[in-house]
Every structure is written in structure tokens, then in C-alpha cells.
Amino acid sequence: MRQFGTLVLACCVLLLTMTACQSTAGRPLNKDAGFREDEAISVRHKYAAYISLDAYMEQPLQKVLDYYFDKFGSENELVMKENDHIYTGTMLEIKEGYKVKDWGRLAMEEPPIAGVDDAVISLYPKLRQLMETMEEADSYYKLKSYVDDDLAKGRTLHEQIYIFSQEVNDSRNKFVATLERELAEYRQLELEYMQMNDFMIQQTALEFVVAAEDIGTYLKQHGASADNLAELDLQEYKVLYDRMVASLENYLSYCDDRERIKQEGLESYDHNVNYLKHTIMHVKASATDLLMRLQDAKQDVHQGTNKEQAGVAYTFDKYDKEGTPKYYLSALSKLKLEYSNFMLSY
Amino acid sequence: MGAYYRMSRRLHYILCSILLCFLLSSCSLIDEIKGSSNRSGLSVEEEHANAKYSAYINLNNMMTGGMFDRMMETYIDEFGLDEEIYISDDFSEFTSAPVLDGLVNAVNTAVDRASGEPSYGDADASLILLGPTMLDLIDTMKEISTYYSAKTFVDDQFVKGKELHRQFIAQYEEYGPLADQFFDDFDLIAAQQKLKDLDKLKEQDLLIRYYALSVVMRAQDIEKAFFDAEIYDENILDYDLEEYRAMYDLLTDDLNQFMEYSKDDKRRKKEAWSTLPVLDSSMQGVKVTATDILQILETGDATINSDTQGKVTTGGRNAILSSYFTKVSRLVDAYNNNIKVKVGN
């Protein structure tokens, strides 16, 4: 049943994605990325772009890198696992790589955002270098060229990818830390502005995103993974979770209100196929799944706890990806990407 | 006892749904082909008539195997038809397709047309009664979809889920009879329209189009015959072989005619016709399954099924009729899409 559900969901997401693309036509951000030349770039545009850069590095990029290093070893020399096929199929494709070019240019534009622009400017060439090398590796393995040169180029590429990815990591950490700091301040101002103008959809959406990011930060700080869930503090998680539930309720009470959509200038965002709402619910559901796993893990540790006491509860088997910290973080990245689109619509 | 009644009613409803998948009228197209190059060659009355018929068909098909129907079916499959919600022991999520505003528009468009010309008599009256119930159901499904997507049932211990279920069931019970009434009333109109369409096509020597429509109608006739005789997968061998063979021959003849005429380049051009690959494959699908049924009746061996031949099956019962119904409904969709295709000269 879970599989079927995922399939249906996948279809919906596909459907929603397609429509969501169409709806970006009227926005300041062009489809093939980049601001219109005649458009004044606001601080909000820059933040929106940086949020998507952050999410981009977490999602398509990190996912491909994780796969790569898992397959070819995370040391500076390429090591194949025993009995593993070299062929990588489409697993090394980095989607929407063209966007990187844009973020680099944006950092040079006015108005400046202290610290963050510099971090991007330092990150950009390294990121680009890494992505170009990854693209090269992708073609190399796709074309099975390793058969022709006995993996010689593969080894060279591996050394480069190893070095470049470390360089990117250092710059990326700096970028993320600076962005988080500046963004927190900026969001405070935004929230005040939204409150003043009674922009409740915008405000509650932002509050949800913050609540969701807080859970993400908590998971990362504790290095949470599917294997060590029992070590997380259920009560601490529950506090963050309850805050998310409350902010979801707030958001849902406003998000479909046609009058408000108009009043807040959100008409260019497609509310018929509200992708933001969809990703918000997906993140919330992932947090709920994680709660279920966490409760389950705790019960396994303290044997003898009555499962009935937990109220509505369900469990996962070892094949399920849902409810793991990794799954949650991936859902969160998608939310950040979509929230960035949403920010650009008003 | 209650459960049985509901189940059988549900089965009845599903079968009805499939049977009632309707065909779009090909009238507007005929006029387009035959008429002047001026595309608005239709009179205002004719345009209204076409628009009204399309709106009704659209609504009808939505309710029978279409989005609206599937939306409710997935919900009922998960939570049951009883007044109190059924939650399976291993319940962890419920995913429904997003409830899109297109549904609301389709209902409103049909309701708007109901009071317009030409009059469909009883069908108009029953549609006007039906419309608001459908809108209520769509609203409820929207809430349900949000509630389960966000897994709020964990946070409120299903409190709102139970409430939404009761609301859904109440509306669904109201919807059922109104929908049946509408199907009955509109069935007459659609049947007349189909015959009218057929006559017109033949009269104008549009034989590809004539046989395409006829194939679909023959395929539906077989479906209806099984349904009327209360023959399902379980008791398929009870159906009379000769009766079936007669219908099968009509289907096969028309299918062959269609294949023949649609090969003719000149004719295709004249009729502005192009066969979409999906129509071809749906016709083949219907034909193959119809032939399987014939062989089942001839040999008395109910395990024949070309689709599963050579495949590893679980050894369950051979659902040949269900498969036939599905294929006919696919054929109807393919036909409806095909006649919308505009072929430039």
C-alpha cells in the first residue's frame, strides 16, 4: 500500500511540477534562470536565490556526490567495491546545473548583502569546477569509456572530484553559516512587515518554513540517522514538532483564501495547483513519520512499554525510506526550493 | 448483513460507472469537415447544442471512471462505506490525487448549461439537483486530502478524520441516488445522440468515422449484455455462446471495416481523419479480450487470457470480464480523444 501511495504521490508531484513550471512565466526569475536585465534586483530576490542555492547543494548535488563516493570510495584514491559494476547509469547526472552560473553573477549585483555575497563569490568558482568535473565523470561512465582506457581517466577524475568537493565543502559551510545568520535577521524584518500589512499567508508560510528548518537543524546538530534514532530526545523533538503542527494549522487556515491571495499580491503564484502547500504538507508528514519512528525506537529500547499508550501509531520496515532523518532533510530541501519560488512571486 | 448490501451496491455502482462511459458527439466535426472553410459555420443554436452536450458528457465521464469517480473510489477503498470510519491495523497514510479546481469548473459548466437550449427534459432537472451535492463532495474531499497529506490524524487521534468521514458518507449517500437518476435520464439523450451521429456519418459517406463509432458502440453493447444478464467473472460460463457469438461477429465485422477504410489515403484525407496509435491499440485490446471470451465460452475453459499468457500469475481467478470492461472504457477515452484531433490539409 505504501508503494502504491508513493506512486500516486509521485504522479501528483510530477503533475504539480509541470504546472508549477508554467506558472513561473510571469515572475521576475526567467525560466532558464536569471533575472531580467531590466528588473531591479531586490534584497528579497537575492535571498530567494541564495535559499535555493543552499537547497540545491543539499539536494541534487549532495545526492549525486553521496552516490559517487559510496560507489568509488571516499578517499583520495578510487577504490571499487568487490563485485560492483562500474556502470553508473543516470545516477551521476546533476540536474539544472545551469543555475549555478546565475548565482555567481547575482552575488556581484547591487544591493549587497554583507558577508553572504562574499561567501558566494568565494564558493562559486569552486562549485563550478566541481560540477564541471562531475559532468565529465557522468559522460565518462555513461559512455563506458572506462573499458577503453582501463579506468585511467576515472582515477584522475576521482582525485579531482575528491579535492574539489573538499574545497566546496569548506566554502559551503562558510556560506551556509553566514546565510543562516543574515537570513534570521532579514526574516525578522519580513515578519514584522507582513504582520503590519496583514499578509497572513506569507507570514504563516514563513513561520512554517522556520519551524521546519529548526527541526532540520536539530537533526543535523545531533547527527541523527535511521540507525541512531533512539539516541534522540523524544521530548525535545516533540517540542519542535508541536510548534510545526501549530504553524501548519495557521497556514492552512489562510492559504486557500482567494481574497487574501489577491490582497497579498500572490496571484501570479499558482494557487490552483499550490505547490508550496503541497511541499509544506509533505514536510509535515515526513516530520510525523519521523515522530513515529522515534517513538518506535524508544519503545524498542525500553522494552515493555505499551504501544497503545502512544495513541495513533504505525511502524516502518527496513525497506521504508520515509521517516528517516535523511528523508526529512530531503523533503525540507524541496520545501526550501519551492519557498524560494514563492518568495519571487510577490 | 449491512456490509453485504453495501458491497453489492458498490459493485453495482462500479459496473454502472464503466458502462456509462459516454462518447463525445462527432457532430461538430462533421460540420467542420463538410462545411465551408469558415470554422464558425455552425449556427448559434448548433454551437449551443454542442457545448451543452460536451458539458454533460464531460461531467458524466468524470463521474464514471473519471477524476471525480476515482477520487471517491480511492477514499472508499481505504476507509469503507460505513458511517463509522474503517481504519486498517497497519494504516500509515492515505494519498489521494489532489482535488483540482477543474472538477468544480466541470460541474459548474454543466449546471449553467442545464437551463439552456436544447432542453434535455428530465436530464436537465436531475443535473440541477445533482450539481450542488457534487460541489459539496469536492469540498469535503479537498479537506480530506489536506488532512491526510499532512498526517494530521496522528496529532488529533483521528478526531477530525472521523468527522470528515461522517460528512463524506452523508454526502455520498445523497449523491448516489441523484447520480443514478442523472445516469438514467441522460442515458436516453446520449443514446439518441449516438444514433443520430451514426446516421449522419453514414449519410455523408464518412465511413471511417462511421465504423470507428460503431466499433465502440458494439463493444459497449457486449458490455451491457453481460451486465443485464448479471454475468460477472465468477459465472461467465453461464452466458449463452450463440448470443455472444452474434454480438462478437458484429464487433469483428465493424472492426475489419474500420481497418479497411482507414487504410485508404484518399478517404482519410476526405474525412480529415488520422488514427491515433492509442485508438489502434485500444481496439486491438478489446478485440483480443473479446476473442478470449469467445474461446472461453466455446471451450468451457475459464482460464484463457491472452494478456497473462506466458506470464507468471498468482493463480487467482481469471478476471477476463473485468479486463474487458476496463479495455472498453479505455477505448471510449481513445475514441473521444481521436475525434478531437484536427487534421490539417
XYZ file of C-alpha atoms in Angstrom:
691
model
C 0.000 0.000 0.000
C 2.851 2.261 0.818
C 4.334 1.635 -2.593
C 1.091 2.484 -4.280
C 0.815 5.617 -2.217
C 4.269 6.662 -3.245
C 3.436 6.048 -6.854
C 0.308 8.160 -6.687
C 2.228 10.829 -4.892
C 4.977 10.729 -7.464
C 2.429 11.220 -10.203
C 0.883 14.125 -8.365
C 4.243 15.714 -7.805
C 5.042 15.299 -11.458
C 1.752 16.867 -12.396
C 2.250 19.662 -9.943
C 5.805 20.252 -11.052
C 4.813 20.594 -14.648
C 2.156 23.095 -13.847
C 4.356 24.881 -11.391
C 6.885 25.463 -14.137
C 4.292 27.091 -16.308
C 3.300 29.405 -13.561
C 6.772 30.873 -13.241
C 6.423 32.561 -16.608
C 5.247 35.844 -15.224
C 7.731 36.023 -12.418
C 10.870 38.108 -12.325
C 13.004 34.974 -12.479
C 13.273 33.660 -16.006
C 12.691 30.011 -16.629
C 16.255 29.373 -17.718
C 17.296 31.201 -14.595
C 18.488 34.703 -14.355
C 16.860 37.965 -13.613
C 15.601 40.099 -16.354
C 18.062 42.761 -17.258
C 15.513 45.495 -16.760
C 14.388 44.238 -13.385
C 15.757 45.906 -10.313
C 17.098 43.219 -8.034
C 15.757 43.478 -4.560
C 17.253 42.051 -1.422
C 14.362 39.608 -1.373
C 15.309 38.314 -4.806
C 18.824 37.728 -3.654
C 17.761 35.926 -0.528
C 15.362 33.799 -2.519
C 18.179 32.855 -4.871
C 20.562 32.065 -2.015
C 17.970 29.912 -0.277
C 17.643 27.919 -3.477
C 21.450 27.712 -3.809
C 21.620 26.279 -0.300
C 18.839 23.782 -1.028
C 20.358 22.948 -4.389
C 23.661 21.969 -2.864
C 21.826 19.814 -0.360
C 19.565 18.055 -2.802
C 20.632 17.295 -6.359
C 24.309 17.960 -5.783
C 24.877 16.217 -2.455
C 22.758 13.281 -3.538
C 24.940 12.710 -6.589
C 28.135 13.176 -4.567
C 26.914 10.737 -1.911
C 26.262 8.197 -4.600
C 29.622 8.836 -6.190
C 31.676 8.473 -3.036
C 29.703 5.485 -1.918
C 30.498 3.809 -5.196
C 34.097 4.841 -5.735
C 35.256 5.311 -2.166
C 35.556 8.471 -0.095
C 39.366 8.536 -0.036
C 41.562 10.341 -2.497
C 42.176 7.174 -4.469
C 39.472 5.425 -6.419
C 38.503 2.128 -4.844
C 35.895 -0.197 -6.320
C 33.810 -2.370 -4.085
C 34.137 -6.039 -4.751
C 31.705 -7.449 -7.276
C 30.350 -3.982 -8.021
C 29.573 -2.918 -11.563
C 31.265 0.260 -12.643
C 28.372 1.446 -14.787
C 26.520 4.337 -13.128
C 23.550 4.845 -15.405
C 21.899 8.190 -14.747
C 22.995 8.348 -11.130
C 25.712 10.922 -11.758
C 23.522 13.444 -13.541
C 23.304 16.741 -11.734
C 20.043 18.375 -12.621
C 19.654 22.027 -13.532
C 23.362 22.700 -13.388
C 22.887 25.856 -15.429
C 21.540 27.611 -12.377
C 24.974 27.772 -10.825
C 26.120 30.327 -13.368
C 23.390 32.606 -12.243
C 24.078 32.545 -8.557
C 27.651 33.533 -9.228
C 26.611 36.600 -11.177
C 23.945 37.564 -8.703
C 26.454 37.897 -5.890
C 28.119 40.807 -7.737
C 24.876 42.718 -8.159
C 23.514 45.529 -6.055
C 22.224 45.772 -3.384
C 24.869 43.941 -1.421
C 24.158 41.516 1.395
C 27.021 41.766 3.795
C 29.076 38.600 4.180
C 26.799 36.383 2.156
C 27.776 37.863 -1.206
C 31.442 37.345 -0.416
C 30.811 33.785 0.664
C 29.033 33.102 -2.622
C 31.780 34.778 -4.633
C 34.346 32.554 -2.965
C 32.168 29.453 -3.326
C 31.125 29.981 -6.913
C 34.303 29.087 -8.888
C 34.870 26.006 -6.750
C 31.322 24.856 -7.149
C 31.522 25.370 -10.862
C 34.771 23.449 -11.083
C 33.315 20.558 -9.146
C 30.186 20.440 -11.230
C 32.093 20.523 -14.489
C 34.238 17.639 -13.309
C 31.169 15.725 -12.196
C 29.633 16.275 -15.614
C 32.779 14.938 -17.200
C 32.655 11.907 -14.952
C 28.992 11.411 -15.803
C 29.732 11.218 -19.545
C 32.810 9.103 -18.942
C 30.898 6.448 -17.032
C 27.794 6.707 -19.158
C 29.813 6.055 -22.312
C 31.591 3.186 -20.543
C 34.895 4.808 -21.551
C 36.475 3.062 -18.562
C 36.543 -0.042 -20.704
C 38.652 1.730 -23.342
C 41.261 3.239 -21.026
C 41.176 0.727 -18.210
C 39.727 3.303 -15.823
C 42.780 5.546 -16.190
C 40.783 8.739 -16.616
C 38.377 7.576 -13.949
C 41.215 7.597 -11.434
C 42.317 11.088 -12.431
C 38.753 12.346 -12.260
C 38.375 10.801 -8.837
C 41.378 12.640 -7.453
C 39.979 15.906 -8.797
C 36.496 15.276 -7.519
C 37.900 14.407 -4.119
C 39.874 17.648 -3.870
C 37.201 19.881 -5.400
C 34.458 18.530 -3.200
C 36.523 19.220 -0.081
C 37.114 22.754 -1.264
C 33.429 23.199 -1.976
C 32.568 21.820 1.421
C 34.721 24.353 3.237
C 33.285 27.276 1.303
C 29.812 25.882 1.539
C 29.938 25.656 5.315
C 31.002 29.258 5.459
C 28.232 30.256 3.067
C 25.547 28.347 4.965
C 26.616 29.769 8.318
C 26.663 33.337 7.000
C 23.390 32.906 5.190
C 21.670 31.490 8.257
C 22.821 34.409 10.365
C 21.827 37.112 7.895
C 18.624 35.388 6.914
C 17.458 35.202 10.520
C 17.761 38.966 10.805
C 16.169 39.614 7.453
C 13.261 37.318 8.236
C 12.598 39.171 11.432
C 12.120 42.322 9.367
C 9.998 40.476 6.840
C 7.746 39.056 9.537
C 7.222 42.493 11.026
C 6.394 43.866 7.611
C 3.952 41.029 6.900
C 2.268 41.473 10.235
C 1.924 45.176 9.703
C 0.281 44.617 6.330
C -1.846 41.686 7.472
C -0.135 39.384 4.931
C -1.138 36.253 6.775
C -0.471 33.725 4.012
C 3.071 34.988 3.617
C 3.590 35.216 7.333
C 2.289 31.766 8.220
C 4.169 30.206 5.302
C 7.408 31.757 6.514
C 6.685 30.675 10.089
C 6.194 27.141 8.903
C 9.441 27.196 6.936
C 11.280 28.417 10.043
C 9.703 25.696 12.184
C 10.654 23.099 9.579
C 14.218 24.386 9.367
C 14.502 24.242 13.149
C 13.741 20.535 13.076
C 16.278 20.134 10.272
C 18.922 21.965 12.285
C 18.135 19.876 15.348
C 18.558 16.642 13.381
C 21.817 17.801 11.857
C 23.217 19.002 15.179
C 22.644 15.588 16.677
C 23.921 13.763 13.623
C 20.642 11.856 13.580
C 20.308 8.912 11.238
C 17.988 5.947 10.891
C 20.392 3.856 12.952
C 20.784 6.076 15.982
C 17.257 7.473 16.319
C 16.852 6.054 19.805
C 19.561 8.430 20.988
C 17.456 11.493 20.146
C 15.465 13.069 22.938
C 11.793 12.433 22.240
C 10.642 15.354 24.362
C 12.960 17.823 22.661
C 11.807 16.656 19.277
C 8.175 16.788 20.360
C 8.503 20.456 21.324
C 9.781 21.339 17.858
C 7.201 19.063 16.263
C 4.269 20.581 18.121
C 5.375 24.019 17.023
C 5.367 22.796 13.447
C 1.867 21.321 13.836
C 0.591 24.624 15.181
C 2.150 26.612 12.354
C 0.704 24.216 9.782
C -2.734 24.797 11.221
C -2.205 28.524 10.960
C -1.024 28.307 7.397
C -3.893 26.075 6.304
C -6.425 28.460 7.747
C -5.256 31.182 5.358
C -3.648 29.624 2.312
C -6.753 28.999 0.186
C -8.467 32.290 0.904
C -8.997 33.916 -2.514
C -9.448 37.398 -1.051
C -6.158 37.189 0.777
C -4.315 35.821 -2.211
C -5.372 38.913 -4.088
C -4.684 41.291 -1.249
C -1.198 39.892 -0.680
C -0.335 40.112 -4.373
C 0.120 36.365 -4.684
C -1.955 35.928 -7.823
C 0.989 35.127 -10.031
C 1.708 32.101 -7.842
C -0.482 29.231 -8.998
C -2.870 28.582 -6.149
C -4.900 26.100 -8.131
C -2.010 23.720 -8.008
C -0.484 25.117 -4.874
C 2.935 23.527 -4.892
C 4.014 25.357 -1.762
C 1.070 23.961 0.149
C 1.863 20.540 -1.185
C 5.514 20.640 -0.174
C 4.581 22.068 3.226
C 2.240 19.150 3.852
C 4.885 16.750 2.655
C 7.414 18.125 5.122
C 4.856 17.955 7.902
C 4.006 14.345 7.026
C 7.721 13.497 6.997
C 8.090 15.012 10.447
C 5.144 12.882 11.600
C 6.734 9.775 10.122
C 9.913 10.646 11.953
C 7.984 11.005 15.193
C 6.510 7.546 14.660
C 9.941 6.062 14.080
C 11.315 7.851 17.085
C 8.530 6.558 19.351
C 9.044 3.104 17.964
C 12.794 3.237 18.538
C 12.231 4.388 22.124
C 9.824 1.562 22.763
C 12.322 -0.935 21.465
C 14.869 0.477 23.868
C 12.566 0.497 26.897
C 11.012 -2.836 26.290
C 7.608 -3.467 27.715
C 6.136 -0.043 27.038
C 2.582 -0.436 25.924
C 2.293 0.638 22.314
C -1.355 1.512 22.776
C -0.364 4.389 25.026
C 1.214 6.149 22.105
C -2.200 6.725 20.508
C -2.275 6.549 16.727
C 0.969 4.864 15.746
C 2.438 2.990 12.855
C 5.777 1.436 12.161
C 8.188 1.118 9.282
C 10.084 -1.826 7.971
C 13.715 -1.725 6.958
C 12.870 -1.027 3.319
C 10.913 2.130 4.026
C 12.730 5.368 3.469
C 10.011 7.532 4.985
C 10.503 8.786 8.485
C 14.280 8.744 8.429
C 16.181 11.953 9.153
C 17.615 11.733 5.652
C 14.145 11.605 4.136
C 13.022 14.542 6.242
C 16.018 16.635 5.222
C 15.408 15.870 1.587
C 11.768 16.940 1.915
C 12.977 20.090 3.643
C 15.306 20.934 0.738
C 12.410 20.644 -1.643
C 10.396 22.963 0.543
C 13.230 25.498 0.542
C 13.431 25.386 -3.241
C 9.714 25.922 -3.562
C 9.626 28.580 -0.893
C 12.247 30.425 -2.873
C 9.923 30.331 -5.895
C 7.090 31.542 -3.718
C 9.180 34.470 -2.450
C 9.806 35.543 -6.009
C 6.110 35.645 -6.807
C 5.206 38.583 -4.614
C -25.911 -8.046 6.533
C -25.451 -4.348 6.164
C -21.974 -4.859 4.872
C -23.174 -7.198 2.162
C -25.781 -4.772 0.973
C -23.246 -2.019 0.733
C -20.753 -4.188 -1.017
C -23.149 -5.289 -3.656
C -24.300 -1.782 -4.123
C -20.728 -0.727 -4.562
C -20.147 -3.433 -7.136
C -23.236 -2.370 -8.964
C -22.001 1.156 -8.898
C -18.580 0.297 -10.276
C -20.077 -1.682 -13.124
C -22.533 1.092 -13.825
C -19.683 3.511 -13.902
C -17.863 1.600 -16.537
C -20.916 1.009 -18.641
C -21.886 4.598 -18.604
C -18.704 5.964 -20.021
C -20.035 8.056 -22.846
C -18.969 9.076 -26.269
C -18.494 12.603 -27.404
C -20.665 13.640 -30.258
C -18.940 13.885 -33.569
C -21.488 16.364 -34.914
C -19.458 19.485 -34.644
C -16.653 17.815 -36.509
C -18.831 16.621 -39.309
C -20.000 20.107 -39.864
C -16.497 21.357 -39.771
C -15.357 18.926 -42.413
C -18.342 19.356 -44.651
C -18.949 22.994 -44.091
C -17.138 25.953 -45.520
C -13.582 26.758 -44.521
C -15.174 29.195 -42.181
C -14.885 27.406 -38.882
C -17.778 29.162 -37.273
C -20.057 27.760 -39.947
C -22.293 26.446 -37.206
C -25.394 28.322 -36.284
C -25.653 29.716 -32.778
C -28.164 27.009 -31.880
C -25.880 24.259 -33.083
C -22.985 25.684 -31.165
C -25.058 25.805 -28.007
C -26.232 22.268 -28.566
C -22.677 21.028 -28.998
C -21.436 22.912 -25.977
C -24.239 21.579 -23.834
C -23.746 18.008 -24.969
C -19.986 18.210 -24.353
C -20.519 19.675 -20.896
C -22.877 16.830 -19.952
C -20.612 14.153 -21.405
C -17.654 15.661 -19.634
C -19.459 15.608 -16.308
C -20.811 12.143 -16.939
C -17.392 10.714 -17.756
C -15.868 12.419 -14.756
C -18.384 10.581 -12.588
C -17.845 7.282 -14.367
C -14.248 6.216 -14.166
C -13.045 9.825 -14.398
C -11.351 12.042 -11.834
C -14.368 12.544 -9.620
C -15.132 8.864 -9.501
C -11.554 7.783 -8.842
C -11.185 10.359 -6.123
C -14.119 8.857 -4.225
C -13.189 5.306 -5.047
C -9.697 5.579 -3.545
C -11.221 7.080 -0.421
C -13.873 4.385 -0.047
C -11.357 1.628 -0.727
C -9.339 2.869 2.219
C -11.968 3.907 4.742
C -15.079 1.985 3.760
C -18.685 2.951 3.230
C -19.942 2.526 6.780
C -20.992 5.531 8.725
C -18.085 4.959 11.087
C -14.647 5.118 9.541
C -12.772 1.873 8.963
C -9.082 2.149 9.745
C -6.896 -0.830 8.961
C -4.491 -2.023 11.636
C -1.413 -1.142 9.666
C -2.727 2.209 8.459
C 0.068 4.694 7.967
C -1.005 7.018 5.212
C -3.666 7.871 2.689
C -2.800 9.515 -0.579
C -5.437 10.845 -2.879
C -4.930 12.700 -6.091
C -5.018 16.445 -5.491
C -8.542 17.766 -5.845
C -8.263 20.251 -8.641
C -10.451 23.199 -9.444
C -11.053 21.669 -12.868
C -13.642 19.456 -11.193
C -15.518 22.417 -9.812
C -15.458 24.083 -13.212
C -16.782 20.985 -14.947
C -19.727 20.796 -12.546
C -20.499 24.488 -12.821
C -20.299 24.493 -16.606
C -22.793 21.646 -16.876
C -25.138 23.195 -14.327
C -25.022 26.503 -16.189
C -25.971 24.754 -19.419
C -28.814 22.817 -17.803
C -31.268 25.661 -18.085
C -30.167 26.474 -21.645
C -31.289 25.157 -25.021
C -31.771 22.490 -26.234
C -33.799 21.018 -23.424
C -32.828 17.535 -22.267
C -36.044 17.252 -20.266
C -35.612 15.136 -17.146
C -31.841 15.029 -17.547
C -31.722 18.809 -17.016
C -33.768 18.612 -13.860
C -31.713 15.790 -12.402
C -28.453 17.535 -13.214
C -29.599 20.681 -11.430
C -30.322 18.576 -8.351
C -27.042 16.713 -8.644
C -24.702 19.698 -9.075
C -24.674 21.088 -5.517
C -24.125 17.631 -3.998
C -21.096 17.142 -6.187
C -19.683 20.512 -5.169
C -20.158 19.579 -1.503
C -18.340 16.307 -2.043
C -15.479 18.069 -3.790
C -15.119 20.467 -0.852
C -15.089 17.600 1.612
C -12.553 15.693 -0.455
C -10.332 18.763 -0.520
C -10.337 18.856 3.260
C -9.783 15.123 3.474
C -6.878 15.324 1.087
C -5.184 18.044 3.124
C -5.877 16.273 6.411
C -4.238 13.027 5.317
C -1.427 14.559 3.274
C -0.238 16.344 6.378
C -0.806 13.221 8.519
C -2.796 15.299 10.971
C -4.530 12.110 12.141
C -1.500 11.425 14.305
C -1.798 14.785 16.015
C -5.532 14.716 16.717
C -6.002 10.940 17.061
C -8.313 10.847 14.043
C -10.846 13.156 15.635
C -11.283 15.308 12.560
C -10.768 12.309 10.289
C -13.818 10.623 11.790
C -15.840 13.777 11.466
C -14.815 14.228 7.838
C -15.709 10.616 7.158
C -19.239 11.025 8.509
C -19.642 14.168 6.459
C -18.345 12.378 3.371
C -20.646 9.396 3.830
C -23.699 11.577 4.353
C -22.932 13.472 1.157
C -22.085 10.307 -0.709
C -25.390 8.709 0.229
C -27.154 11.765 -1.026
C -25.078 11.729 -4.188
C -25.685 8.066 -5.091
C -29.403 8.176 -5.969
C -29.103 11.590 -7.602
C -26.279 10.314 -9.765
C -28.236 7.188 -10.696
C -31.185 9.325 -11.676
C -28.971 11.515 -13.816
C -27.375 8.478 -15.493
C -30.805 7.058 -16.294
C -32.121 10.304 -17.712
C -29.040 11.250 -19.638
C -28.552 7.739 -20.972
C -31.627 8.273 -23.160
C -30.320 11.526 -24.530
C -26.903 10.063 -25.213
C -28.350 7.000 -26.899
C -30.399 9.196 -29.222
C -27.409 11.332 -29.939
C -25.264 8.322 -30.798
C -27.796 7.003 -33.274
C -28.189 10.439 -34.763
C -24.440 10.657 -35.109
C -24.238 7.272 -36.771
C -26.949 8.120 -39.299
C -25.374 11.400 -40.123
C -21.953 9.863 -40.652
C -23.276 7.214 -42.974
C -25.424 9.642 -44.880
C -22.409 11.837 -45.514
C -20.258 8.897 -46.545
C -17.816 9.405 -43.681
C -17.233 5.700 -43.314
C -14.019 5.683 -41.303
C -15.735 7.781 -38.706
C -18.887 5.732 -39.005
C -17.127 2.441 -38.311
C -14.957 3.899 -35.571
C -18.056 4.960 -33.700
C -19.808 1.738 -34.487
C -16.937 -0.373 -33.126
C -17.098 1.470 -29.838
C -20.862 1.037 -29.677
C -20.623 -2.678 -30.465
C -18.029 -3.102 -27.770
C -20.328 -1.339 -25.317
C -23.270 -3.466 -26.414
C -21.403 -6.601 -25.341
C -20.608 -4.994 -22.028
C -24.214 -4.078 -21.465
C -25.436 -7.539 -22.402
C -23.242 -9.136 -19.740
C -24.303 -6.587 -17.222
C -28.016 -7.003 -17.932
C -27.697 -10.793 -17.686
C -25.818 -10.358 -14.381
C -22.825 -12.217 -15.700
C -19.537 -11.482 -13.965
C -16.111 -13.115 -13.830
C -17.408 -15.794 -11.473
C -20.238 -17.082 -13.648
C -19.017 -16.239 -17.134
C -19.607 -19.790 -18.355
C -23.349 -19.296 -17.821
C -23.590 -16.923 -20.742
C -25.143 -18.233 -23.928
C -22.489 -18.938 -26.553
C -24.614 -18.203 -29.601
C -25.907 -14.958 -28.234
C -22.347 -13.904 -27.578
C -21.145 -15.078 -30.976
C -23.740 -12.889 -32.715
C -22.522 -9.784 -30.898
C -18.916 -10.814 -31.380
C -19.394 -11.138 -35.137
C -20.927 -7.672 -35.376
C -17.980 -6.247 -33.475
C -15.457 -8.097 -35.618
C -17.121 -7.088 -38.883
C -17.190 -3.429 -37.997
C -13.640 -3.575 -36.771
C -12.500 -5.064 -40.065
C -14.452 -2.449 -41.985
C -12.826 0.259 -39.957
C -9.363 -1.151 -40.616
C -10.088 -1.392 -44.314
C -11.486 2.118 -44.736
C -8.908 3.785 -42.555
C -6.133 2.385 -44.748
C -7.464 4.419 -47.663
C -5.420 7.602 -48.015
C -7.975 9.430 -50.097
C -10.704 8.651 -47.656
C -8.630 9.684 -44.677
C -7.999 12.998 -46.328
C -11.618 13.497 -47.243
C -12.768 12.692 -43.726
C -9.905 14.644 -42.175
C -9.138 11.552 -40.147
C -5.993 10.303 -38.530
C -5.956 7.232 -36.292
C -4.086 7.841 -33.071
C -1.879 4.903 -32.055
C -3.799 4.662 -28.804
C -7.064 4.076 -30.685
C -5.430 1.309 -32.662
C -4.071 -0.364 -29.570
C -7.324 0.038 -27.601
C -9.274 -1.525 -30.454
C -6.821 -4.411 -30.559
C -7.096 -4.788 -26.809
C -10.885 -5.010 -26.927
C -10.778 -7.412 -29.852
C -8.258 -9.771 -28.231
C -10.205 -9.948 -25.000
C -13.478 -10.385 -26.871
C -11.898 -13.314 -28.713
C -10.666 -14.779 -25.427
C -14.227 -14.617 -24.113
C -15.478 -16.391 -27.212
C -12.936 -19.161 -26.695
C -13.812 -19.415 -23.023
C -17.457 -19.910 -23.925
C -16.620 -22.328 -26.732
C -14.252 -24.498 -24.726
C -15.783 -24.047 -21.291
C -12.265 -23.325 -20.063
C -12.419 -20.140 -17.993
C -8.660 -19.783 -17.633
C -7.948 -18.448 -21.107
C -6.430 -14.991 -21.058
C -4.049 -13.687 -23.713
C -2.802 -10.877 -21.500
C -1.448 -13.201 -18.867
C -0.341 -15.954 -21.196
C 3.278 -16.875 -20.648
C 3.413 -14.720 -17.544
C 3.758 -15.970 -14.037
C 0.435 -15.355 -12.371
C -0.580 -15.860 -8.797
C -3.062 -18.443 -9.893
C -6.026 -16.368 -8.774
C -9.286 -16.276 -10.619
C -9.170 -15.147 -14.213
C -10.832 -11.729 -14.298
C -11.498 -11.696 -18.021
C -14.716 -9.660 -17.891
C -13.290 -7.029 -15.592
C -10.426 -6.796 -18.005
C -12.856 -6.430 -20.897
C -14.747 -3.636 -19.140
C -11.531 -1.768 -18.475
C -10.485 -2.104 -22.078
C -13.790 -0.800 -23.378
C -13.543 2.178 -21.090
C -10.040 2.801 -22.458
C -11.425 2.526 -25.968
C -14.069 5.125 -25.205
C -11.396 7.514 -23.976
C -9.255 6.850 -27.014
C -12.205 7.418 -29.323
C -13.191 10.632 -27.575
C -9.642 11.888 -27.925
C -9.326 10.786 -31.505
C -12.348 12.674 -32.738
C -10.934 15.829 -31.196
C -7.872 15.563 -33.416
C -7.817 18.209 -36.087
C -6.123 17.165 -39.278
C -4.860 19.978 -41.408
C -4.881 19.650 -45.183
